[in-house]
Amino acid sequence: MLVSEKHGLTAEIESLAEKYGRTREALLPILQEIQMRHGYISEFAQQEIANFLDIHPVEVYGVVTFYAFLSRKPEGRYIVKLCQTIACDLADKEAIARAIERELNIKFGETTQDTKFTLQYINCMGMCDQGPAMLVNDDVYTHLTPHKAVEIIKSYK
Amino acid sequence: MPIMNDTIQFNVGEHRLALEKALKLTPQDIVMEIREAGLKGRGGAGFPTGTKWLLALSAVAEKKFVICNADEGEPGTFKDRVLLDEYTNLVIDGMTIGGYAIQATEGIIYLRGEYKYLLNKLERFLDEKRENNQLGNNILGTGFNFDIKIRLGSGAYVCGEETALIESLEGHRGEARNRPPFPVNTGFMGYPTIVNNVETFASAAIIISKGADWFKKIGISKSYGTKLVSISGDCKKPGVYEVPFGISIRDLLKMVEADEAKAVQVGGASGQCVPESQFDRKISFEDLSTGGSVMIFNKSRDMLHILKNFMEFFVEESCGQCSPCRIGNKKLLEGIELIEQGKCSYTYLNELIELGKSMQLASKCGLGQSSPNPFISILTNFENEVFSTK
Ligand code: SF4
Ligand code: FES
């Protein structure tokens, strides 16, 4: 990371700490915003957050690793989260997964070379009556067919 | 899509004045009305709401909190999503009534990260309530102050457990706490806190709006009122339905036009798998208790595949804090893999079922206490299909 980028991140974290408060309860909202803006929470960011909240960095690390929606490694700009739980599974989420994998030429768990897309499975996302379902970042898509799923992916390209 | 048949008790138009009515009563009156109605927690655990509120009301503290558990993560449940989206007023009024009843001034909605797309709409709604003086300072001129903020989850099923949820709100890993102390005494930031499910708050508003006697006209002996059920799987009309407590599985299946059902999973992944021979059993706290998840499997489905999907879910979602759950779920999943390969002996199967029973007793929180349920119920009720013929 460049020095200027680091300064930028520090300033950003400082302003988030102002916004949410320099207390422990502010940790998750701060992490969520950094995750949303940068696609991950770097070691440097974890250190800085720990400094501002006056807690040990390992506490921050512990929280980041606990939650499925927080990550320590860079992810794609668009995170495709396909539901793998039973209602969507029975509605043939496999076919959706294969179609998307072929389209992007990566497997689930991977990120495209241009860092545009990351493919992930998630557990039941509360759309079981309309499966198969997926999220692309925060947007919900339901009643997927392989064809429809690919069209959705394309619309983000 | 709203609730498919919201005409029994959830008819929103009828409950507009719930908040106004509540604020004319004393907190004690409200708690008594809720107790009188026999309202039990709609999230699944079924703890009497009135008792919870009474304990929080009696607790002496400079601050108290109301938390709405909108971390609806049980596989097959989506009724809270519909409530938050389409019956927002009922939920918010229910929370405000809860705040008044226990004399709290702050409310928090813990919204699961998967529902983030509802966030803006909910924030706008809260603003509207503030403009209408139904939230904020001096609500409806009564001198009561109460406001609500929304906090997001980040993809952890275990945070649906109330103490894990509080840990998460406090900025920690969502690991369940030992109880006692209970949140009604030592909850969020150490203050007395009620944590209730979205539907429980809505039901509380309905009770205040219409009275305990009206509420109790529906349902059966210890399960009063109606339940929202989220129905998915093999049927023609999946969705959220309002049903009276005491409805049988058979009648549910008829309602959603599921003709070929061989099994119904009641209560989500952590619930019970009910075979056809038991379709006369009833949705109620006494018999088949559910937070609202009902999943239907037809005759073409492979029960072992379904069970495996559930156990993979628990292995992923276990917080890892206690060993019965952390290791037990892995062992059960490995057992399923052995069955798949035709390598599981009867003796070992029985050992696994015993292991499941130990997990139910020895796990620290609801996740590990209930995760063996599908394993035990599917292998007991479908032994022939799942085990004997492999
Ligand atoms: S039962 Fe499972 S989820 Fe609950 S505390 Fe133990 S390990 Fe964590
Ligand atoms: S099982 Fe996929 S959304 Fe519930």
Coordinates of C-alpha atoms and ligand atoms in Angstrom, one line a residue:
Chain A
M1 CA 0.0 0.0 0.0
L2 CA 1.3 3.5 -0.9
V3 CA 2.0 5.9 2.0
S4 CA -0.6 8.3 0.6
E5 CA -3.2 5.5 0.5
K6 CA -2.4 4.7 4.1
H7 CA -2.9 8.3 5.1
G8 CA -6.2 8.3 3.3
L9 CA -7.4 5.2 5.1
T10 CA -6.3 6.5 8.4
A11 CA -8.3 9.7 7.8
E12 CA -11.3 7.7 6.7
I13 CA -11.2 5.5 9.8
E14 CA -10.8 8.6 12.0
S15 CA -13.9 10.1 10.5
L16 CA -15.9 6.9 10.9
A17 CA -14.7 6.8 14.6
E18 CA -16.1 10.3 14.9
K19 CA -19.4 9.3 13.3
Y20 CA -20.0 6.1 15.3
G21 CA -18.1 7.0 18.4
R22 CA -14.8 5.8 19.8
T23 CA -16.3 3.0 21.7
R24 CA -16.3 -0.8 21.3
E25 CA -20.0 -0.8 20.1
A26 CA -18.8 1.2 17.1
L27 CA -16.5 -1.6 15.9
L28 CA -19.0 -3.5 13.8
P29 CA -20.5 -0.4 12.0
I30 CA -17.0 0.9 11.3
L31 CA -15.9 -2.5 9.9
Q32 CA -19.1 -2.8 7.8
E33 CA -18.4 0.6 6.2
I34 CA -14.7 -0.1 5.5
Q35 CA -15.8 -3.5 4.0
M36 CA -18.4 -1.8 1.8
R37 CA -16.1 0.9 0.5
H38 CA -12.9 -1.1 0.0
G39 CA -14.2 -4.7 -0.4
Y40 CA -12.0 -5.9 2.5
I41 CA -10.4 -4.9 5.8
S42 CA -6.7 -4.9 5.4
E43 CA -4.3 -5.6 8.3
F44 CA -3.4 -1.9 8.3
A45 CA -7.0 -0.9 8.5
Q46 CA -7.5 -3.4 11.4
Q47 CA -4.5 -1.8 13.2
E48 CA -5.8 1.7 12.7
I49 CA -9.3 0.8 13.9
A50 CA -7.8 -0.8 17.0
N51 CA -5.9 2.4 17.7
F52 CA -8.9 4.7 17.4
L53 CA -11.1 2.5 19.5
D54 CA -8.2 1.8 22.0
I55 CA -8.5 -1.9 21.8
H56 CA -6.0 -4.6 21.0
P57 CA -5.7 -5.4 17.2
V58 CA -6.4 -9.0 17.9
E59 CA -9.8 -8.1 19.1
V60 CA -10.5 -6.5 15.7
Y61 CA -9.0 -9.5 14.0
G62 CA -11.3 -11.8 16.0
V63 CA -14.4 -9.9 15.0
V64 CA -13.4 -9.7 11.3
T65 CA -12.8 -13.4 11.1
F66 CA -16.1 -14.2 12.9
Y67 CA -18.6 -12.7 10.5
A68 CA -19.2 -14.1 7.0
F69 CA -19.7 -10.7 5.4
L70 CA -16.3 -9.3 6.6
S71 CA -13.2 -10.3 4.8
R72 CA -9.4 -9.8 5.2
K73 CA -8.6 -10.4 1.6
P74 CA -9.5 -8.2 -1.3
E75 CA -12.7 -9.3 -3.0
G76 CA -14.3 -8.4 -6.3
R77 CA -16.3 -5.2 -6.7
Y78 CA -19.4 -7.2 -7.1
I79 CA -19.9 -10.1 -4.7
V80 CA -22.3 -12.7 -5.9
K81 CA -23.7 -14.6 -3.0
L82 CA -25.8 -17.6 -4.1
C83 CA -27.9 -19.3 -1.5
Q84 CA -26.9 -22.9 -0.9
T85 CA -29.5 -23.9 1.7
I86 CA -32.1 -26.5 1.2
A87 CA -35.0 -24.7 -0.4
C88 CA -32.8 -23.1 -3.0
D89 CA -30.8 -26.3 -3.3
L90 CA -34.0 -28.2 -4.2
A91 CA -34.9 -25.5 -6.6
D92 CA -31.7 -26.4 -8.4
K93 CA -29.1 -23.8 -7.3
E94 CA -26.5 -26.1 -8.8
A95 CA -27.6 -25.2 -12.3
I96 CA -27.3 -21.5 -11.5
A97 CA -23.9 -22.0 -9.9
R98 CA -22.5 -23.8 -13.0
A99 CA -24.0 -21.3 -15.4
I100 CA -22.4 -18.4 -13.5
E101 CA -19.1 -20.2 -13.2
R102 CA -18.9 -20.9 -16.9
E103 CA -19.8 -17.3 -17.7
L104 CA -17.1 -15.8 -15.5
N105 CA -14.7 -18.6 -15.9
I106 CA -14.0 -18.9 -12.2
K107 CA -15.2 -21.3 -9.5
F108 CA -17.2 -20.4 -6.3
G109 CA -14.8 -19.0 -3.7
E110 CA -12.7 -17.3 -6.4
T111 CA -12.4 -13.8 -7.8
T112 CA -12.1 -12.8 -11.5
Q113 CA -8.8 -11.5 -12.6
D114 CA -10.1 -8.0 -13.2
T115 CA -11.3 -8.1 -9.6
K116 CA -14.8 -7.4 -10.7
F117 CA -16.7 -10.4 -9.4
T118 CA -16.3 -12.8 -6.4
L119 CA -18.4 -15.9 -6.2
Q120 CA -19.6 -17.1 -2.8
Y121 CA -22.2 -19.3 -1.4
I122 CA -24.2 -18.1 1.5
N123 CA -26.7 -19.7 3.8
C124 CA -30.5 -19.1 3.7
M125 CA -31.1 -15.5 3.0
G126 CA -34.9 -15.5 3.6
M127 CA -36.1 -15.8 0.1
C128 CA -36.9 -19.5 0.3
D129 CA -40.4 -19.1 -1.3
Q130 CA -38.7 -17.6 -4.4
G131 CA -35.6 -19.7 -4.8
P132 CA -33.1 -20.1 -6.2
A133 CA -32.0 -16.7 -4.8
M134 CA -28.9 -14.7 -4.7
L135 CA -27.5 -11.3 -3.7
V136 CA -25.2 -9.2 -5.8
N137 CA -23.7 -6.9 -3.1
D138 CA -27.0 -5.8 -1.4
D139 CA -29.4 -6.4 -4.2
V140 CA -31.7 -9.4 -4.2
Y141 CA -32.5 -11.6 -7.1
T142 CA -35.0 -14.4 -7.0
H143 CA -36.7 -17.1 -9.1
L144 CA -33.4 -17.5 -10.9
T145 CA -32.9 -19.6 -14.0
P146 CA -29.4 -20.2 -15.4
H147 CA -30.3 -17.8 -18.3
K148 CA -31.6 -15.1 -16.0
A149 CA -28.7 -15.4 -13.6
V150 CA -26.2 -14.9 -16.5
E151 CA -28.2 -11.8 -17.7
I152 CA -28.0 -10.4 -14.2
I153 CA -24.2 -10.9 -14.0
K154 CA -23.8 -9.3 -17.4
S155 CA -25.7 -6.2 -16.3
Y156 CA -22.9 -5.6 -13.8
K157 CA -20.1 -6.0 -16.3
Chain B
M1 CA -45.6 -10.0 -1.5
P2 CA -47.7 -9.4 1.7
I3 CA -49.0 -12.2 4.0
M4 CA -51.2 -14.3 1.8
N5 CA -54.2 -14.3 4.2
D6 CA -53.7 -11.5 6.8
T7 CA -57.3 -11.4 7.8
I8 CA -57.3 -13.2 11.1
Q9 CA -55.3 -10.9 13.4
F10 CA -52.7 -9.2 11.3
N11 CA -55.1 -6.9 9.5
V12 CA -53.1 -3.7 9.7
G13 CA -55.9 -1.3 9.1
E14 CA -57.5 -2.3 12.3
H15 CA -54.5 -1.7 14.5
R16 CA -53.6 1.9 13.7
L17 CA -54.5 3.2 17.1
A18 CA -52.5 0.6 19.1
L19 CA -49.8 3.1 20.1
E20 CA -52.2 5.8 21.1
K21 CA -54.2 3.4 23.1
A22 CA -51.1 2.0 24.8
L23 CA -49.8 5.4 26.0
K24 CA -53.1 6.0 27.8
L25 CA -52.5 2.9 29.9
T26 CA -49.9 2.4 32.6
P27 CA -46.8 0.3 31.9
Q28 CA -48.1 -2.2 34.4
D29 CA -51.5 -2.4 32.6
I30 CA -49.7 -3.2 29.4
V31 CA -47.6 -5.9 30.9
M32 CA -50.7 -7.4 32.5
E33 CA -52.6 -7.3 29.2
I34 CA -49.8 -9.1 27.4
R35 CA -49.6 -11.7 30.2
E36 CA -53.3 -12.1 30.2
A37 CA -53.1 -12.8 26.5
G38 CA -50.6 -15.5 27.1
L39 CA -48.3 -14.2 24.3
K40 CA -45.3 -16.4 23.8
G41 CA -42.2 -15.5 21.9
R42 CA -42.7 -16.0 18.2
G43 CA -39.0 -16.5 17.3
G44 CA -39.1 -20.1 18.3
A45 CA -38.2 -20.4 21.9
G46 CA -41.7 -19.5 23.1
F47 CA -40.8 -17.7 26.3
P48 CA -43.8 -15.8 27.8
T49 CA -43.5 -12.2 26.6
G50 CA -45.4 -10.7 29.5
T51 CA -43.1 -12.4 32.0
K52 CA -40.0 -11.1 30.2
W53 CA -41.5 -7.6 30.1
L54 CA -42.5 -7.7 33.7
L55 CA -38.9 -8.7 34.8
A56 CA -37.5 -5.8 32.7
L57 CA -40.1 -3.4 34.1
S58 CA -39.2 -4.4 37.7
A59 CA -35.5 -4.0 37.1
V60 CA -34.2 -0.8 38.5
A61 CA -31.7 1.0 36.2
E62 CA -30.9 4.4 34.8
K63 CA -31.3 3.1 31.3
K64 CA -33.1 0.2 29.6
F65 CA -33.2 -1.2 26.1
V66 CA -35.6 -2.7 23.7
I67 CA -34.1 -4.9 21.0
C68 CA -36.0 -6.2 18.0
N69 CA -34.4 -9.4 16.8
A70 CA -34.6 -9.1 13.0
D71 CA -31.8 -11.5 12.5
E72 CA -34.1 -14.0 10.8
G73 CA -31.6 -16.7 9.8
E74 CA -33.3 -20.0 10.4
P75 CA -33.4 -21.8 7.1
G76 CA -36.9 -21.6 5.6
T77 CA -38.0 -18.5 7.6
F78 CA -38.9 -15.3 5.9
K79 CA -42.0 -13.9 7.7
D80 CA -40.0 -11.2 9.5
R81 CA -38.8 -9.9 6.1
V82 CA -42.4 -9.5 5.1
L83 CA -43.4 -7.9 8.4
L84 CA -40.6 -5.4 8.2
D85 CA -41.3 -4.7 4.6
E86 CA -45.0 -4.5 4.6
Y87 CA -46.3 -4.3 8.2
T88 CA -43.6 -1.9 9.4
N89 CA -46.0 0.2 11.4
L90 CA -47.1 -2.7 13.5
V91 CA -43.6 -3.7 14.3
I92 CA -42.4 -0.2 15.2
D93 CA -45.5 0.4 17.3
G94 CA -44.9 -2.9 19.0
M95 CA -41.4 -1.9 19.9
T96 CA -42.5 1.5 21.1
I97 CA -45.2 -0.1 23.3
G98 CA -42.5 -2.5 24.6
G99 CA -40.3 0.5 25.4
Y100 CA -43.1 2.2 27.3
A101 CA -44.0 -1.0 29.1
I102 CA -40.6 -1.5 30.5
Q103 CA -39.8 2.2 30.7
A104 CA -37.0 2.2 28.2
T105 CA -36.0 5.1 26.0
E106 CA -33.9 3.4 23.4
G107 CA -34.7 0.7 20.9
I108 CA -32.5 -1.1 18.4
I109 CA -33.4 -3.2 15.4
Y110 CA -30.8 -5.8 14.7
L111 CA -31.4 -6.3 11.0
R112 CA -29.6 -9.3 9.4
G113 CA -27.0 -8.2 6.8
E114 CA -28.9 -10.2 4.1
Y115 CA -31.8 -7.8 4.5
K116 CA -29.7 -4.7 4.0
Y117 CA -31.8 -3.8 1.0
L118 CA -34.6 -3.0 3.4
L119 CA -32.5 -0.5 5.4
N120 CA -33.3 2.7 3.5
K121 CA -37.0 2.0 3.5
L122 CA -36.9 1.3 7.2
E123 CA -34.9 4.5 8.0
R124 CA -37.4 6.6 6.0
F125 CA -40.2 5.0 7.9
L126 CA -38.6 5.8 11.2
D127 CA -38.2 9.4 10.0
E128 CA -41.9 9.6 9.2
K129 CA -42.8 8.3 12.6
R130 CA -40.6 11.0 14.1
E131 CA -42.4 13.6 12.0
N132 CA -45.7 12.3 13.2
N133 CA -44.5 12.5 16.8
Q134 CA -44.9 8.7 17.2
L135 CA -41.2 8.4 17.9
G136 CA -38.7 10.7 19.5
N137 CA -39.4 13.1 22.4
N138 CA -42.7 13.5 24.0
I139 CA -44.5 11.0 21.9
L140 CA -48.1 12.0 21.1
G141 CA -47.8 14.7 23.8
T142 CA -47.6 12.1 26.6
G143 CA -44.1 13.0 27.9
F144 CA -42.8 9.5 26.9
N145 CA -39.5 9.6 25.0
F146 CA -38.4 6.7 22.8
D147 CA -36.4 6.4 19.7
I148 CA -35.2 3.5 17.5
K149 CA -32.0 3.0 15.6
I150 CA -31.1 0.2 13.2
R151 CA -27.9 -1.9 13.4
L152 CA -26.9 -4.4 10.8
G153 CA -25.7 -8.0 11.2
S154 CA -22.9 -9.4 9.1
G155 CA -23.9 -12.9 8.2
A156 CA -23.8 -15.0 11.3
Y157 CA -26.8 -17.3 12.1
V158 CA -25.8 -17.7 15.8
C159 CA -26.5 -13.9 16.3
G160 CA -30.2 -14.9 16.3
E161 CA -29.6 -16.2 19.8
E162 CA -30.3 -13.2 22.1
T163 CA -27.1 -13.1 24.1
A164 CA -25.0 -13.6 20.9
L165 CA -26.9 -10.8 19.4
I166 CA -26.1 -8.5 22.3
E167 CA -22.4 -9.5 22.1
S168 CA -22.6 -8.5 18.4
L169 CA -24.2 -5.2 19.2
E170 CA -21.5 -4.5 21.7
G171 CA -18.8 -5.0 19.0
H172 CA -17.8 -8.6 19.8
R173 CA -17.8 -11.9 18.1
G174 CA -21.4 -13.2 18.2
E175 CA -20.7 -15.8 20.9
A176 CA -23.5 -16.8 23.2
R177 CA -23.2 -15.8 26.9
N178 CA -23.8 -18.0 29.9
R179 CA -27.2 -17.5 31.3
P180 CA -28.0 -16.4 34.0
P181 CA -27.7 -13.5 34.2
F182 CA -30.5 -12.9 31.7
P183 CA -30.7 -9.9 29.5
V184 CA -33.8 -8.6 31.4
N185 CA -31.4 -7.8 34.2
T186 CA -28.0 -7.6 32.5
G187 CA -28.4 -7.1 28.8
F188 CA -27.0 -4.6 26.3
M189 CA -24.1 -2.6 27.9
G190 CA -25.1 -4.3 31.1
Y191 CA -28.5 -2.6 31.2
P192 CA -31.9 -4.4 31.5
T193 CA -32.9 -5.3 28.0
I194 CA -35.8 -7.1 26.3
V195 CA -34.9 -8.9 23.1
N196 CA -38.0 -10.0 21.2
N197 CA -38.7 -11.3 17.7
V198 CA -40.2 -9.0 15.0
E199 CA -43.4 -11.0 15.1
T200 CA -43.6 -10.9 18.9
F201 CA -43.6 -7.0 18.8
A202 CA -46.3 -7.0 16.1
S203 CA -48.4 -9.4 18.1
A204 CA -48.0 -7.3 21.2
A205 CA -49.3 -4.2 19.3
I206 CA -52.2 -6.3 18.1
I207 CA -53.1 -7.4 21.7
I208 CA -53.0 -3.8 22.9
S209 CA -55.1 -2.7 20.0
K210 CA -57.8 -5.3 20.4
G211 CA -57.5 -6.7 23.9
A212 CA -56.3 -10.0 25.4
D213 CA -59.8 -11.5 25.3
W214 CA -60.1 -10.9 21.6
F215 CA -56.6 -12.3 21.0
K216 CA -57.3 -15.4 22.9
K217 CA -60.4 -16.3 20.9
I218 CA -58.0 -17.8 18.3
G219 CA -55.7 -20.7 18.9
I220 CA -55.7 -23.6 21.4
S221 CA -55.2 -23.9 25.1
K222 CA -51.6 -22.9 25.7
S223 CA -50.9 -21.4 22.3
Y224 CA -53.1 -18.4 21.8
G225 CA -53.5 -16.2 18.7
T226 CA -52.1 -16.8 15.3
K227 CA -48.7 -17.7 13.9
L228 CA -47.1 -16.5 10.8
V229 CA -45.6 -19.4 8.9
S230 CA -43.2 -19.2 6.0
I231 CA -43.9 -22.1 3.7
S232 CA -41.4 -23.2 1.1
G233 CA -40.4 -26.3 -0.8
D234 CA -42.6 -28.6 -2.8
C235 CA -46.0 -26.9 -3.0
K236 CA -47.9 -24.8 -5.5
K237 CA -48.4 -21.7 -3.3
P238 CA -45.3 -21.0 -1.1
G239 CA -45.3 -17.8 0.9
V240 CA -46.1 -16.3 4.3
Y241 CA -49.4 -17.3 5.8
E242 CA -51.2 -16.3 9.0
V243 CA -52.6 -19.5 10.6
P244 CA -54.4 -20.1 13.9
F245 CA -52.3 -22.1 16.4
G246 CA -53.5 -25.7 16.4
I247 CA -53.6 -26.1 12.6
S248 CA -52.5 -29.5 11.5
I249 CA -49.8 -30.2 9.1
R250 CA -52.4 -31.9 6.8
D251 CA -54.4 -28.7 6.7
L252 CA -51.3 -26.6 6.0
L253 CA -50.5 -28.8 3.1
K254 CA -54.0 -28.5 1.7
M255 CA -53.8 -24.7 2.0
V256 CA -50.6 -24.4 0.0
E257 CA -51.5 -27.2 -2.5
A258 CA -48.8 -29.7 -1.7
D259 CA -50.1 -33.0 -3.0
E260 CA -47.1 -35.2 -3.0
A261 CA -45.5 -34.4 0.4
K262 CA -43.7 -37.2 2.2
A263 CA -42.0 -35.1 4.9
V264 CA -42.4 -31.6 6.4
Q265 CA -39.6 -29.9 8.2
V266 CA -41.1 -27.8 10.9
G267 CA -39.0 -25.2 12.7
G268 CA -36.2 -24.9 10.1
A269 CA -32.9 -26.8 10.0
S270 CA -33.0 -26.9 13.8
G271 CA -36.5 -28.2 13.8
Q272 CA -38.3 -31.6 13.4
C273 CA -38.8 -33.6 10.3
V274 CA -42.4 -34.9 10.4
P275 CA -43.2 -38.0 8.2
E276 CA -46.6 -38.5 6.5
S277 CA -47.8 -40.8 9.3
Q278 CA -47.7 -37.8 11.6
F279 CA -49.4 -35.2 9.5
D280 CA -52.2 -34.8 12.0
R281 CA -49.8 -33.2 14.4
K282 CA -50.4 -29.6 15.2
I283 CA -48.5 -26.3 15.0
S284 CA -48.4 -25.2 18.6
F285 CA -46.0 -24.7 21.5
E286 CA -47.2 -28.1 22.9
D287 CA -46.7 -30.1 19.8
L288 CA -44.8 -28.9 16.8
S289 CA -43.2 -25.6 17.9
T290 CA -41.8 -23.4 15.2
G291 CA -40.4 -19.9 14.7
G292 CA -42.3 -20.0 11.5
S293 CA -40.4 -22.2 9.1
V294 CA -42.3 -25.0 7.3
M295 CA -40.5 -26.7 4.4
I296 CA -42.2 -29.4 2.3
F297 CA -40.4 -32.3 0.7
N298 CA -42.2 -34.4 -1.9
K299 CA -41.8 -38.1 -2.7
S300 CA -39.0 -37.6 -5.2
R301 CA -36.6 -36.0 -2.6
D302 CA -33.6 -37.7 -1.1
M303 CA -33.9 -37.3 2.7
L304 CA -30.2 -38.0 3.2
H305 CA -29.3 -35.2 0.8
I306 CA -31.6 -32.9 2.8
L307 CA -30.1 -33.9 6.1
K308 CA -26.6 -33.4 4.7
N309 CA -27.5 -29.9 3.6
F310 CA -28.7 -29.1 7.2
M311 CA -25.6 -30.5 8.9
E312 CA -23.3 -28.6 6.5
F313 CA -25.2 -25.5 7.6
F314 CA -24.6 -26.2 11.3
V315 CA -20.9 -27.0 10.8
E316 CA -20.5 -23.6 9.1
E317 CA -22.6 -21.7 11.5
S318 CA -21.4 -23.1 14.9
C319 CA -19.5 -20.3 16.7
G320 CA -17.0 -22.9 17.9
Q321 CA -17.1 -21.7 21.5
C322 CA -18.2 -25.0 23.1
S323 CA -17.0 -28.5 22.1
P324 CA -20.3 -30.5 22.0
C325 CA -21.4 -28.2 19.2
R326 CA -18.1 -27.5 17.5
I327 CA -17.1 -31.1 17.3
G328 CA -20.4 -32.8 17.5
N329 CA -21.8 -31.3 14.3
K330 CA -18.7 -32.3 12.4
K331 CA -19.1 -35.8 13.7
L332 CA -22.7 -36.0 12.6
L333 CA -21.8 -34.7 9.2
E334 CA -19.0 -37.3 8.8
G335 CA -21.5 -39.9 9.9
I336 CA -23.8 -38.8 7.0
E337 CA -20.9 -39.1 4.6
L338 CA -20.2 -42.7 5.9
I339 CA -23.9 -43.5 5.3
E340 CA -23.6 -42.2 1.8
Q341 CA -20.7 -44.5 1.2
G342 CA -22.5 -47.4 2.7
K343 CA -19.9 -47.7 5.4
C344 CA -21.9 -46.8 8.6
S345 CA -22.6 -49.6 10.9
Y346 CA -25.8 -49.8 13.0
T347 CA -23.7 -49.6 16.1
Y348 CA -22.0 -46.5 14.9
L349 CA -25.3 -45.0 13.9
N350 CA -26.7 -45.5 17.3
E351 CA -23.6 -43.9 18.8
L352 CA -24.1 -40.9 16.6
I353 CA -27.7 -40.6 17.8
E354 CA -26.5 -40.8 21.4
L355 CA -24.0 -38.1 20.6
G356 CA -26.8 -36.0 19.2
K357 CA -28.7 -36.4 22.5
S358 CA -25.6 -35.4 24.5
M359 CA -25.2 -32.3 22.3
Q360 CA -28.9 -31.4 23.0
L361 CA -28.0 -31.4 26.7
A362 CA -24.4 -30.2 26.8
S363 CA -24.3 -27.4 24.3
K364 CA -24.1 -23.9 25.5
C365 CA -26.7 -22.2 23.3
G366 CA -29.7 -23.0 21.2
L367 CA -27.7 -23.7 18.1
G368 CA -25.9 -26.8 19.4
Q369 CA -28.9 -27.8 21.5
S370 CA -31.1 -28.0 18.5
S371 CA -28.8 -28.9 15.6
P372 CA -29.0 -32.6 16.2
N373 CA -32.8 -32.4 15.8
P374 CA -32.9 -33.0 12.0
F375 CA -30.3 -35.8 12.4
I376 CA -32.3 -37.6 15.0
S377 CA -35.7 -37.1 13.5
I378 CA -34.7 -37.9 9.9
L379 CA -32.8 -41.0 10.9
T380 CA -35.6 -42.2 13.1
N381 CA -38.5 -41.4 10.8
F382 CA -36.8 -42.3 7.5
E383 CA -34.5 -45.0 8.7
N384 CA -35.6 -47.3 5.9
E385 CA -35.0 -44.8 3.1
V386 CA -31.9 -43.2 4.5
F387 CA -30.0 -46.0 6.2
S388 CA -31.3 -49.6 5.7
T389 CA -31.3 -49.5 1.9
K390 CA -27.9 -48.0 1.5
Ligands
SF4_1 S1 -23.8 -24.3 21.0 FE1 -22.6 -23.9 19.2 S2 -23.1 -21.9 18.6 FE2 -23.8 -22.1 20.7 S3 -22.1 -21.4 22.0 FE3 -21.7 -23.6 21.6 S4 -20.4 -23.7 19.8 FE4 -21.3 -21.7 19.9
FES2 S1 -33.0 -21.6 1.4 FE1 -32.3 -20.1 -0.1 S2 -33.2 -18.3 0.7 FE2 -33.8 -19.8 2.2

